[in-house]
JSON list of C-alpha atoms in Angstrom, two decimals:
[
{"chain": "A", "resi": 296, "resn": "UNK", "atom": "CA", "xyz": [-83.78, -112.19, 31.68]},
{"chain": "A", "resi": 297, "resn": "UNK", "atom": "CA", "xyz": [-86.98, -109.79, 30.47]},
{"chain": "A", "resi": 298, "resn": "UNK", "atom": "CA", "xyz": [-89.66, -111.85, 29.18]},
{"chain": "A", "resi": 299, "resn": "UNK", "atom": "CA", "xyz": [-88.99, -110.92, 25.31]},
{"chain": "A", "resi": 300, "resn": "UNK", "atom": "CA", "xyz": [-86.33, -109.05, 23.56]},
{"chain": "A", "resi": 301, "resn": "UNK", "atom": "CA", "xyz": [-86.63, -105.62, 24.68]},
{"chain": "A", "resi": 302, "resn": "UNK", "atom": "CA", "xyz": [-86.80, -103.39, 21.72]},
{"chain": "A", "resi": 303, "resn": "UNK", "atom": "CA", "xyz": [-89.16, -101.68, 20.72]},
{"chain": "A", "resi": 304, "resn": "UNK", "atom": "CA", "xyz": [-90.69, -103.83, 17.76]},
{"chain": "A", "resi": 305, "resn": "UNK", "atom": "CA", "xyz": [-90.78, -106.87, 19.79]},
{"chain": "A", "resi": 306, "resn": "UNK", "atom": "CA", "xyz": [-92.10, -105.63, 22.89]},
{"chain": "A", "resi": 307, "resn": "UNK", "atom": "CA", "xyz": [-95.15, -104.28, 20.36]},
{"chain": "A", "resi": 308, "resn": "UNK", "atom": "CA", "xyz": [-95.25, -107.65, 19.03]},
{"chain": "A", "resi": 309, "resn": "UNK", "atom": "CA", "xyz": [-95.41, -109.59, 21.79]},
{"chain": "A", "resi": 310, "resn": "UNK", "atom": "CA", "xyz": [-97.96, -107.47, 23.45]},
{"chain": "A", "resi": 311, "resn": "UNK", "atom": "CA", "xyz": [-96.14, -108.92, 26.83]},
{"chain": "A", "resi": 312, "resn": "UNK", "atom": "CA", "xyz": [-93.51, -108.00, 29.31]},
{"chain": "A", "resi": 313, "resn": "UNK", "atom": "CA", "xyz": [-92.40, -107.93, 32.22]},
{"chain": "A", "resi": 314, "resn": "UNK", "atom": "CA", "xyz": [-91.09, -104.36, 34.52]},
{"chain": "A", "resi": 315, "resn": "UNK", "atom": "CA", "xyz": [-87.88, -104.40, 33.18]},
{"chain": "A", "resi": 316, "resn": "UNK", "atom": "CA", "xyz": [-89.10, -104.40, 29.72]},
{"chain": "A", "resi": 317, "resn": "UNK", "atom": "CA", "xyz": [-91.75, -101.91, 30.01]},
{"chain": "A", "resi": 318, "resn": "UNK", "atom": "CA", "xyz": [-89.40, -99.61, 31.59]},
{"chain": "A", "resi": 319, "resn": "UNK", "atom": "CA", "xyz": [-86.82, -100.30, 28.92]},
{"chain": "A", "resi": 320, "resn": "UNK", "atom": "CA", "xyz": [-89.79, -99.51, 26.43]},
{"chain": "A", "resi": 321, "resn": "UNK", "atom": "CA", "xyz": [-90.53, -96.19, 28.31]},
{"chain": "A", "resi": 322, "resn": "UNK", "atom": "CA", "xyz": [-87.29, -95.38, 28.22]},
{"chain": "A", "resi": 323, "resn": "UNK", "atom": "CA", "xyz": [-86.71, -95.84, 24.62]},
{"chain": "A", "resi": 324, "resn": "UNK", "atom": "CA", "xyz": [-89.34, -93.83, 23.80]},
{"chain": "A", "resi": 325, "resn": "UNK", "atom": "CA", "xyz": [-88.84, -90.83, 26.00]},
{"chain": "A", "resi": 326, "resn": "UNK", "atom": "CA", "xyz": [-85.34, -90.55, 24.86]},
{"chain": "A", "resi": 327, "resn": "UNK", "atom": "CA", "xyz": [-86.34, -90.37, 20.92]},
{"chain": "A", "resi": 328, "resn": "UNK", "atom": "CA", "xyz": [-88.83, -87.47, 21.76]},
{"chain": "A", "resi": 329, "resn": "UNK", "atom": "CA", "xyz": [-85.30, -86.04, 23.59]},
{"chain": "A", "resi": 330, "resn": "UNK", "atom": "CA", "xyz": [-86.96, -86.35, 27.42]},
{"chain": "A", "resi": 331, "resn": "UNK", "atom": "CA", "xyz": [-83.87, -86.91, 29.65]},
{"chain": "A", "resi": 332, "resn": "UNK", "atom": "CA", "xyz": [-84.56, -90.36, 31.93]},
{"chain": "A", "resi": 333, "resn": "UNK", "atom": "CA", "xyz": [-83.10, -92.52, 34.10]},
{"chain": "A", "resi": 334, "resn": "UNK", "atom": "CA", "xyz": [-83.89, -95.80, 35.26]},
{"chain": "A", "resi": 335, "resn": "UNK", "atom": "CA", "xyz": [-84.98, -96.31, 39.07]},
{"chain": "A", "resi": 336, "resn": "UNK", "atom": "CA", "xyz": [-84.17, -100.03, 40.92]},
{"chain": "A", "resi": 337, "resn": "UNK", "atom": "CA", "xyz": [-85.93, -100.27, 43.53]},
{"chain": "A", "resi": 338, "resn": "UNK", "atom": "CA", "xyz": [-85.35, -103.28, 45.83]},
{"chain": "A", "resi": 339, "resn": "UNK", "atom": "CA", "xyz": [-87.18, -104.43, 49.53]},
{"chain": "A", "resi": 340, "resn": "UNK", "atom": "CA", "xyz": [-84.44, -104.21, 51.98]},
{"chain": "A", "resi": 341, "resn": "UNK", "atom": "CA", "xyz": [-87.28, -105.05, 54.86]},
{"chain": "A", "resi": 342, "resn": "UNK", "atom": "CA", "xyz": [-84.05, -107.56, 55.67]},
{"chain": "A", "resi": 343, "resn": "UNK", "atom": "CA", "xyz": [-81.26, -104.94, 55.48]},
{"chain": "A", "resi": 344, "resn": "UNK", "atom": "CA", "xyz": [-79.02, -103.91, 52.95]},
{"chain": "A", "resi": 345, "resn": "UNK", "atom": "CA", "xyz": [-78.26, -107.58, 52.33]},
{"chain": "A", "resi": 346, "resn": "UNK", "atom": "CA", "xyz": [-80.60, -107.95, 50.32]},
{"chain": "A", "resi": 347, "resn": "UNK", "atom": "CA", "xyz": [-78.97, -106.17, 47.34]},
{"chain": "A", "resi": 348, "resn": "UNK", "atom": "CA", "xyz": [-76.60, -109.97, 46.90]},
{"chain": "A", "resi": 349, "resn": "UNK", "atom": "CA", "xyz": [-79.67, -112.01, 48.07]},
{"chain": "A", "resi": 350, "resn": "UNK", "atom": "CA", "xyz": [-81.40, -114.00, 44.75]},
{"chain": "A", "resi": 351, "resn": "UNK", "atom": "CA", "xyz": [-85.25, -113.90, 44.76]},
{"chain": "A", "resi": 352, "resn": "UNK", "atom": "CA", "xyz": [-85.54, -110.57, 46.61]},
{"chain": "A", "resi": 353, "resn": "UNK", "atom": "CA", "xyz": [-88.84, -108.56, 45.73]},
{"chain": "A", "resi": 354, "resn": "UNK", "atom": "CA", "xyz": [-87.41, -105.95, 43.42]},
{"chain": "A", "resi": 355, "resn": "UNK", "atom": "CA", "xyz": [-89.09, -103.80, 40.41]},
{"chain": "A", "resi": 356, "resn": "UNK", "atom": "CA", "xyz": [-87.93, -101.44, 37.64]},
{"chain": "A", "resi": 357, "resn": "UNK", "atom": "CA", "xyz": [-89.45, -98.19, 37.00]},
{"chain": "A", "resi": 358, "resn": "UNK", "atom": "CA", "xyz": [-88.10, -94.65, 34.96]},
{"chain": "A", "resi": 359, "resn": "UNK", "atom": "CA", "xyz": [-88.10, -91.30, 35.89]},
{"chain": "A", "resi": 360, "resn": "UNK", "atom": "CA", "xyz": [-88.54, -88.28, 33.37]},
{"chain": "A", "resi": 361, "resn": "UNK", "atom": "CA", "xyz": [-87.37, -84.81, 33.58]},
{"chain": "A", "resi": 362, "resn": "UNK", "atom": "CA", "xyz": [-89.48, -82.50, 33.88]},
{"chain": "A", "resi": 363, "resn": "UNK", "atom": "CA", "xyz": [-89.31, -78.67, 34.04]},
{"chain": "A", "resi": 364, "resn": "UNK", "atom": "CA", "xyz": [-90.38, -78.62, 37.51]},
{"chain": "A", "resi": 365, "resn": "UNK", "atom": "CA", "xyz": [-87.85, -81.45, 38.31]},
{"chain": "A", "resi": 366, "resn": "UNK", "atom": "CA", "xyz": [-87.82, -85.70, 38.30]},
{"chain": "A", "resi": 367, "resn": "UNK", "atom": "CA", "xyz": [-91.25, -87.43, 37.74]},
{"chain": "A", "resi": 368, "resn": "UNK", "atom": "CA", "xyz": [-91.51, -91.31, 38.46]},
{"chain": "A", "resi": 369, "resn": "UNK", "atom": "CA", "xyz": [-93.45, -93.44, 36.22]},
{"chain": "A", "resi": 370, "resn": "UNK", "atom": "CA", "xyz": [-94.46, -96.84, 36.87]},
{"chain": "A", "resi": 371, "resn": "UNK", "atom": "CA", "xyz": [-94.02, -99.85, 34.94]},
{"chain": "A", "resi": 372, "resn": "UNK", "atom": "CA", "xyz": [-96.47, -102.12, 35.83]},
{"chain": "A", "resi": 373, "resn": "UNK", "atom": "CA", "xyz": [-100.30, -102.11, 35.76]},
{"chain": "A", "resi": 374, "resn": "UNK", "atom": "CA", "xyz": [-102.19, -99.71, 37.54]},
{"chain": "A", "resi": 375, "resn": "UNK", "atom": "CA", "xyz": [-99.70, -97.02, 35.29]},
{"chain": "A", "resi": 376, "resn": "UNK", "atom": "CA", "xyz": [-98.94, -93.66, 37.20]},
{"chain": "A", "resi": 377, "resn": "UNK", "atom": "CA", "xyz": [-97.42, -90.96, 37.27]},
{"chain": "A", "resi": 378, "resn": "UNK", "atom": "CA", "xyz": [-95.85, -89.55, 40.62]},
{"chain": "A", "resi": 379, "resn": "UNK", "atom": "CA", "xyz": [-97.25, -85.82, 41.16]},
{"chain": "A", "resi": 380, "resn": "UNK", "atom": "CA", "xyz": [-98.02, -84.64, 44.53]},
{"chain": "A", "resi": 381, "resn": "UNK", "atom": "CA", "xyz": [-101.11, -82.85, 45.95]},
{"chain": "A", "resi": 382, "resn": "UNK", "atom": "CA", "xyz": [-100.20, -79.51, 44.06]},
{"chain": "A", "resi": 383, "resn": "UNK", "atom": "CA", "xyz": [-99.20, -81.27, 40.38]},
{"chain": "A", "resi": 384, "resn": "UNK", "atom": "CA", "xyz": [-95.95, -81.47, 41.36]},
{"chain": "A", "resi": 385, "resn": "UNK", "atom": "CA", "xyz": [-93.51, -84.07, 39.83]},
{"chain": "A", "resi": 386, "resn": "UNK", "atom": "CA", "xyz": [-92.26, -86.45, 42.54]},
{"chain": "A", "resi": 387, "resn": "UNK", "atom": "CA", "xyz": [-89.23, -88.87, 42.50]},
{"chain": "A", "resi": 388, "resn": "UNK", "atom": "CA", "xyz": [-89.62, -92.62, 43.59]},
{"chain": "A", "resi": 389, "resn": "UNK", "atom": "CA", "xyz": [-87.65, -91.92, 46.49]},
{"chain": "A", "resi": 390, "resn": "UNK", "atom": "CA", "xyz": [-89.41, -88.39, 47.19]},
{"chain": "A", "resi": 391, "resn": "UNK", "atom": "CA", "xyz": [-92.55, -90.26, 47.53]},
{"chain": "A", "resi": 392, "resn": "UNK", "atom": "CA", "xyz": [-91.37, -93.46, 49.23]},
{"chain": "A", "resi": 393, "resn": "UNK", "atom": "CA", "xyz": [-90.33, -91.03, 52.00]},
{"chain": "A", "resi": 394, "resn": "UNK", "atom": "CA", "xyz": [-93.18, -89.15, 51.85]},
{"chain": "A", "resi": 395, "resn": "UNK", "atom": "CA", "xyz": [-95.41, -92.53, 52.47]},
{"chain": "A", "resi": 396, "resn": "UNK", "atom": "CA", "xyz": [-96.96, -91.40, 48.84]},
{"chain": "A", "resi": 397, "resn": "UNK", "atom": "CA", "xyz": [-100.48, -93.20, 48.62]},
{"chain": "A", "resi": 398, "resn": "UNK", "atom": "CA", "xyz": [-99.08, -95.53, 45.98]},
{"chain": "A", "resi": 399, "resn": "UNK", "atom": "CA", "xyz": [-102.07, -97.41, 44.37]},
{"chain": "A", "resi": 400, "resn": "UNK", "atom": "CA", "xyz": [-102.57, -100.90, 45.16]},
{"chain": "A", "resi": 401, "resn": "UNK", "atom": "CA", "xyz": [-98.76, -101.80, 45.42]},
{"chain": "A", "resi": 402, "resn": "UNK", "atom": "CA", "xyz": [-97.82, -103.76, 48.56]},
{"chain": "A", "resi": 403, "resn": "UNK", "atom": "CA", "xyz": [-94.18, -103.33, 47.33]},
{"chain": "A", "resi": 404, "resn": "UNK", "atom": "CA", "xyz": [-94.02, -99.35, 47.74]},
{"chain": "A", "resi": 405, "resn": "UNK", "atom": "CA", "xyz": [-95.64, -99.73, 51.92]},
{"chain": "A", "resi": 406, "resn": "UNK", "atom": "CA", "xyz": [-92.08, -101.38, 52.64]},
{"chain": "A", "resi": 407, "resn": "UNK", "atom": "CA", "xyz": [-89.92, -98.87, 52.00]},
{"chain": "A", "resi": 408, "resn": "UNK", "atom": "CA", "xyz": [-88.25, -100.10, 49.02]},
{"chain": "A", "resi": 409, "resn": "UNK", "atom": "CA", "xyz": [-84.05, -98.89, 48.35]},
{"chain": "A", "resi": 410, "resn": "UNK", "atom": "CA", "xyz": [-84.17, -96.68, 45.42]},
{"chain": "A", "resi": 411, "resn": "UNK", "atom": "CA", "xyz": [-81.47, -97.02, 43.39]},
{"chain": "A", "resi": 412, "resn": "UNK", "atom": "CA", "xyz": [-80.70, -94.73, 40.16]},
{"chain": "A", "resi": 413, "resn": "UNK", "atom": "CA", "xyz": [-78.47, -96.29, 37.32]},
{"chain": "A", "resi": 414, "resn": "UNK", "atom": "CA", "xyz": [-79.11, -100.17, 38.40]},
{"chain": "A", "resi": 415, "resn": "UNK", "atom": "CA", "xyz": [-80.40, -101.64, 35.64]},
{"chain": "A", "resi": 416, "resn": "UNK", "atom": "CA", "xyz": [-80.01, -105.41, 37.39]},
{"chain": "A", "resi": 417, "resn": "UNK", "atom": "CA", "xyz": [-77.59, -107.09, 39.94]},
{"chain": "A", "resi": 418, "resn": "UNK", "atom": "CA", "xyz": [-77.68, -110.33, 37.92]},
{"chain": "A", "resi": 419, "resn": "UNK", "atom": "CA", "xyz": [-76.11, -109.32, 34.34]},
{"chain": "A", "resi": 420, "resn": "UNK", "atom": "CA", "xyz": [-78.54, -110.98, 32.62]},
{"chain": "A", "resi": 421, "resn": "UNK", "atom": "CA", "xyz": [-81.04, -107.97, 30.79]},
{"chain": "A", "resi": 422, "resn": "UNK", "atom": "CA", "xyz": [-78.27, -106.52, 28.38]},
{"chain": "A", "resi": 423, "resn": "UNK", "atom": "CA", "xyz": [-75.55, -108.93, 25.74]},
{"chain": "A", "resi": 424, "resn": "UNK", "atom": "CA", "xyz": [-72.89, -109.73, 26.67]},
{"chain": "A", "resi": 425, "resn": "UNK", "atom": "CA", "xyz": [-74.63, -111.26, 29.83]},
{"chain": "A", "resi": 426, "resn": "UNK", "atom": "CA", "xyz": [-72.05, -111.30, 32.01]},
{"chain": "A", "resi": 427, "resn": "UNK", "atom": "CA", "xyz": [-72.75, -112.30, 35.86]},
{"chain": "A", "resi": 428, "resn": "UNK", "atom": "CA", "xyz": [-71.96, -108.78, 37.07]},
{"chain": "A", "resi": 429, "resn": "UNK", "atom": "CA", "xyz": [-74.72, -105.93, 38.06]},
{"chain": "A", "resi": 430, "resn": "UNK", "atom": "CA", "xyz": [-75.81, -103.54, 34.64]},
{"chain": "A", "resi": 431, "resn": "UNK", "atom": "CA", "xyz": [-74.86, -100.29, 35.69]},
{"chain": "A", "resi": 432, "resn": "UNK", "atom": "CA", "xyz": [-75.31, -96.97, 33.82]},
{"chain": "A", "resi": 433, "resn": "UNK", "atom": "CA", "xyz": [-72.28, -95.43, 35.62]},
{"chain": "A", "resi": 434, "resn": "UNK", "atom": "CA", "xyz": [-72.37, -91.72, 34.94]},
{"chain": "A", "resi": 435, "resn": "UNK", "atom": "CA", "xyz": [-76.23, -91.80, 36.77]},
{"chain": "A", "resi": 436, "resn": "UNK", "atom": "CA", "xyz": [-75.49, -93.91, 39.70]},
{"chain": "A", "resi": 437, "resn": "UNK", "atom": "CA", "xyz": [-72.65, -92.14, 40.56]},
{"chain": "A", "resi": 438, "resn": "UNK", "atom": "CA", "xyz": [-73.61, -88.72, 39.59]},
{"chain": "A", "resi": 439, "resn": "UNK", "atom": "CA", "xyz": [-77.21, -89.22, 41.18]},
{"chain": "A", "resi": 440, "resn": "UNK", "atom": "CA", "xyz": [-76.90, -91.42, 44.02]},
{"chain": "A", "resi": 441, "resn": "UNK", "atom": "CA", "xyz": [-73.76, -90.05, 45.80]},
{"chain": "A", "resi": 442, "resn": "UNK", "atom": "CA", "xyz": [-74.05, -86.57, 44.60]},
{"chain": "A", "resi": 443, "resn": "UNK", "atom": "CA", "xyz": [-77.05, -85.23, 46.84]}
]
C-alpha cells in the first residue's frame, strides 16, 4: 500500500509519502478548487506488455489537470514539474513521452514508460476494500484510453 493513509490530514501530518500518495494528495486538492484530473499509471514495459501482471515492475503515479489549452501532467515525485512545451503549452504524459520531452533527472521517463489513464494500481491494495484486483476509475480508462 501508500506509505500513510492518504488523506489529506495525514499526508500533512506525516510530512511523508510515497507517488501514489502525493498524487492522491494532488488530486484531492485540485478537485476541491473544481480543476477536472485524472490520474496517469505509467509503467516500464522495456519487457513488453507483460509487464502490466509482472510484480516489482518499475512503475510511478502522476495526475494530469485540465487546462484551458488542454491536459497538463504534473509530477509526483521530487524534482516537481509541470509538463509545458517550448511555447507554454500544456503537455500530457504520453504527449511528452512521445515527444522524448527532456524530463528532468528521471531515468524512468528515457524508457518509454505505458501511460495508462484511470489505473490507479494493478495490485488492489491503495483503496478499502483491498481486494486483489487492479483500482480502476472506469469512466476515464475507458473514455480516455480507447476513445482517441
Amino acid at each position: 500500500t501508500g506509505i500513510i493513509n492518504v488523506e489529506p490530514k495525514n499526508f500533512l501530518k506525516s510530512n511523508n509519502g510515497c507517488c501514489y500518495d502525493r498524487s492522491r494528495i494532488i488530486e484531492k486538492a485540485l478537485t476541491f478548487y473544481t480543476f477536472k484530473v485524472r490520474k496517469i499509471f505509467l509503467i516500464d514495459i522495456s519487457k513488453g506488455y507483460i509487464s502490466l501482471i509482472l510484480p516489482k515492475v518499475n512503475s510511478h503515479s502522476v495526475i494530469e489537470v485540465k487546462t484551458s489549452k488542454g491536459w497538463m501532467g504534473i509530477e509526483t515525485v521530487q524534482p516537481y514539474f509541470l509538463l509545458i512545451n517550448d511555447s507554454n503549452k500544456p503537455l500530457s504524459f504520453k504527449m511528452a513521452i512521445n515527444t522524448n520531452y527532456n524530463f528532468p533527472k528521471k531515468e524512468f521517463y528515457y524508457k518509454k514508460p505505458l501511460s495508462i489513464i484511470g489505473l490507479y494500481s494493478r495490485h488492489g491494495g491503495f483503496h478499502k476494500p483491498y481486494f486483489p484486483l487492479p483500482e480502476v476509475n472506469f469512466k476515464d480508462f475507458f473514455s480516455m484510453n480507447f476513445n482517441r
